[in-house]
């Protein structure tokens, strides 16, 4: 049913008086009750588990694969244990002792610079924190990593 406001309760402070159509209320506010709409529920299959990794493409230890699982990994010349993060020591003298971490971020991963001297870059841009996706390039010290993601049993 369509109704028209005769007075505006916000302007007058009075409760609204409503009048059914048809009347000539050119300046009145129309209130139209929406019809109930049935919406279909679409069930999607849960996303497949993906295996994430950082793979060294340039620098010391080319081809080295660092699996990303659990809460993530801390990378540096001599990383300190912190929480549930795995530690990965790389002998790159241009890495800080605790250079960067790759941590779980929703359904993916994010790179966090840990206050390194030379910084951490993702796709050529210096970052403090940045979500990463498959194909992104992470550079720290003289080492370049590529983020890989594929079917598998990895967490994250």
Tab-separated table of C-alpha atoms in Angstrom:
chain	number	residue	atom	x	y	z
A	1	UNK	CA	0.000	0.000	0.000
A	2	UNK	CA	1.298	3.447	-0.866
A	3	UNK	CA	0.949	6.242	1.736
A	4	UNK	CA	1.746	9.946	1.686
A	5	UNK	CA	3.058	12.114	4.536
A	6	UNK	CA	0.891	15.103	5.343
A	7	UNK	CA	3.387	16.502	7.837
A	8	UNK	CA	7.030	15.746	8.493
A	9	UNK	CA	7.624	14.543	12.085
A	10	UNK	CA	11.213	15.826	11.962
A	11	UNK	CA	10.125	19.350	11.057
A	12	UNK	CA	7.089	19.748	13.341
A	13	UNK	CA	7.820	17.290	16.101
A	14	UNK	CA	4.322	15.861	15.690
A	15	UNK	CA	3.571	12.288	14.747
A	16	UNK	CA	2.987	11.908	11.013
A	17	UNK	CA	-0.501	11.971	9.630
A	18	UNK	CA	-0.879	9.629	6.728
A	19	UNK	CA	-3.439	9.761	3.988
A	20	UNK	CA	-4.104	6.986	1.480
A	21	UNK	CA	-3.851	7.772	-2.265
A	22	UNK	CA	-5.274	9.317	-4.435
A	23	UNK	CA	-4.961	12.893	-3.202
A	24	UNK	CA	-3.030	15.776	-4.698
A	25	UNK	CA	-0.019	16.120	-2.434
A	26	UNK	CA	2.615	17.284	-4.886
A	27	UNK	CA	5.060	18.250	-2.137
A	28	UNK	CA	4.458	15.224	0.080
A	29	UNK	CA	7.053	12.526	0.774
A	30	UNK	CA	6.026	9.154	-0.600
A	31	UNK	CA	6.597	6.019	1.445
A	32	UNK	CA	6.494	2.825	-0.536
A	33	UNK	CA	6.638	-0.506	1.245
A	34	UNK	CA	9.030	-2.836	-0.617
A	35	UNK	CA	7.670	-6.180	-1.691
A	36	UNK	CA	9.362	-9.160	-0.121
A	37	UNK	CA	11.973	-10.520	-2.514
A	38	UNK	CA	13.113	-14.108	-2.291
A	39	UNK	CA	16.863	-14.405	-2.701
A	40	UNK	CA	18.556	-17.551	-3.857
A	41	UNK	CA	21.287	-18.919	-1.648
A	42	UNK	CA	24.322	-20.000	-3.642
A	43	UNK	CA	26.650	-22.417	-1.925
A	44	UNK	CA	30.237	-22.315	-3.152
A	45	UNK	CA	32.733	-25.058	-2.646
A	46	UNK	CA	35.318	-24.186	0.021
A	47	UNK	CA	38.588	-22.901	-1.448
A	48	UNK	CA	41.248	-25.532	-1.957
A	49	UNK	CA	44.248	-25.458	0.362
A	50	UNK	CA	47.149	-23.637	-1.209
A	51	UNK	CA	50.872	-24.117	-0.642
A	52	UNK	CA	52.740	-20.792	-0.375
A	53	UNK	CA	56.500	-20.318	-0.559
A	54	UNK	CA	59.251	-17.753	-1.044
A	55	UNK	CA	61.780	-18.908	-3.622
A	56	UNK	CA	65.219	-17.275	-3.883
A	57	UNK	CA	65.730	-16.165	-7.505
A	58	UNK	CA	68.832	-13.955	-7.110
A	59	UNK	CA	71.607	-13.670	-4.564
A	60	UNK	CA	72.960	-16.223	-2.140
A	61	UNK	CA	71.310	-19.679	-2.286
A	62	UNK	CA	69.374	-19.361	-5.592
A	63	UNK	CA	66.582	-21.919	-5.795
A	64	UNK	CA	66.220	-22.089	-1.989
A	65	UNK	CA	62.546	-22.641	-1.182
A	66	UNK	CA	61.100	-21.286	2.071
A	67	UNK	CA	57.686	-22.815	2.756
A	68	UNK	CA	55.148	-20.438	4.294
A	69	UNK	CA	53.004	-22.219	6.858
A	70	UNK	CA	51.625	-21.734	10.339
A	71	UNK	CA	51.991	-18.134	11.529
A	72	UNK	CA	54.844	-17.366	9.109
A	73	UNK	CA	58.617	-16.951	9.023
A	74	UNK	CA	61.268	-14.399	10.142
A	75	UNK	CA	64.170	-13.941	7.752
A	76	UNK	CA	67.583	-12.392	8.397
A	77	UNK	CA	71.280	-13.077	8.990
A	78	UNK	CA	70.513	-14.233	12.524
A	79	UNK	CA	66.771	-13.833	13.255
A	80	UNK	CA	65.521	-13.825	16.842
A	81	UNK	CA	62.776	-16.180	17.947
A	82	UNK	CA	59.459	-14.376	18.291
A	83	UNK	CA	56.198	-16.145	18.980
A	84	UNK	CA	55.227	-18.969	16.672
A	85	UNK	CA	57.185	-17.724	13.648
A	86	UNK	CA	59.721	-20.070	12.071
A	87	UNK	CA	63.258	-18.707	11.671
A	88	UNK	CA	65.191	-18.660	8.392
A	89	UNK	CA	68.847	-17.668	8.506
A	90	UNK	CA	70.415	-16.504	5.224
A	91	UNK	CA	74.136	-15.692	4.889
A	92	UNK	CA	73.561	-12.417	2.965
A	93	UNK	CA	75.787	-9.766	4.617
A	94	UNK	CA	73.423	-7.029	3.387
A	95	UNK	CA	70.536	-8.467	5.409
A	96	UNK	CA	69.938	-7.175	8.916
A	97	UNK	CA	70.032	-9.796	11.671
A	98	UNK	CA	66.234	-9.574	11.850
A	99	UNK	CA	65.338	-8.215	8.410
A	100	UNK	CA	61.729	-9.060	7.556
A	101	UNK	CA	58.898	-11.442	8.328
A	102	UNK	CA	56.220	-12.987	6.163
A	103	UNK	CA	53.143	-13.505	8.325
A	104	UNK	CA	49.694	-15.024	7.822
A	105	UNK	CA	47.205	-12.361	6.687
A	106	UNK	CA	43.659	-13.672	6.227
A	107	UNK	CA	43.748	-16.149	3.338
A	108	UNK	CA	47.198	-14.997	2.219
A	109	UNK	CA	50.459	-13.538	3.496
A	110	UNK	CA	51.966	-10.119	4.229
A	111	UNK	CA	55.594	-8.938	4.298
A	112	UNK	CA	56.659	-6.891	7.361
A	113	UNK	CA	59.989	-5.073	7.471
A	114	UNK	CA	61.409	-5.502	10.996
A	115	UNK	CA	63.252	-2.173	11.135
A	116	UNK	CA	66.033	-3.351	8.830
A	117	UNK	CA	68.903	-1.025	7.936
A	118	UNK	CA	68.557	-1.382	4.153
A	119	UNK	CA	64.776	-1.866	3.983
A	120	UNK	CA	62.578	-4.431	2.292
A	121	UNK	CA	61.054	-3.944	-1.163
A	122	UNK	CA	58.001	-5.584	-2.718
A	123	UNK	CA	57.848	-5.219	-6.503
A	124	UNK	CA	60.517	-2.491	-6.317
A	125	UNK	CA	58.713	-0.370	-3.690
A	126	UNK	CA	60.118	0.010	-0.164
A	127	UNK	CA	57.530	-1.187	2.354
A	128	UNK	CA	56.896	-1.464	6.062
A	129	UNK	CA	53.969	-3.853	5.606
A	130	UNK	CA	52.391	-5.122	2.405
A	131	UNK	CA	50.115	-8.044	1.546
A	132	UNK	CA	51.699	-10.198	-1.164
A	133	UNK	CA	50.320	-12.467	-3.822
A	134	UNK	CA	51.716	-15.093	-6.135
A	135	UNK	CA	54.302	-13.624	-8.495
A	136	UNK	CA	55.282	-10.699	-6.257
A	137	UNK	CA	59.014	-10.062	-5.937
A	138	UNK	CA	60.485	-9.410	-2.481
A	139	UNK	CA	63.986	-7.912	-2.253
A	140	UNK	CA	66.021	-7.756	0.965
A	141	UNK	CA	69.770	-7.163	1.041
A	142	UNK	CA	71.255	-8.737	-2.099
A	143	UNK	CA	68.622	-11.490	-2.155
A	144	UNK	CA	65.495	-11.534	-4.323
A	145	UNK	CA	62.582	-13.858	-3.597
A	146	UNK	CA	59.463	-14.619	-5.631
A	147	UNK	CA	56.185	-15.480	-3.898
A	148	UNK	CA	54.762	-18.746	-5.194
A	149	UNK	CA	51.347	-20.241	-4.573
A	150	UNK	CA	49.915	-23.476	-5.856
A	151	UNK	CA	47.711	-26.414	-4.909
A	152	UNK	CA	48.900	-28.297	-1.888
A	153	UNK	CA	48.444	-28.750	1.821
A	154	UNK	CA	50.062	-25.525	3.060
A	155	UNK	CA	48.290	-23.332	5.631
A	156	UNK	CA	47.384	-19.760	4.945
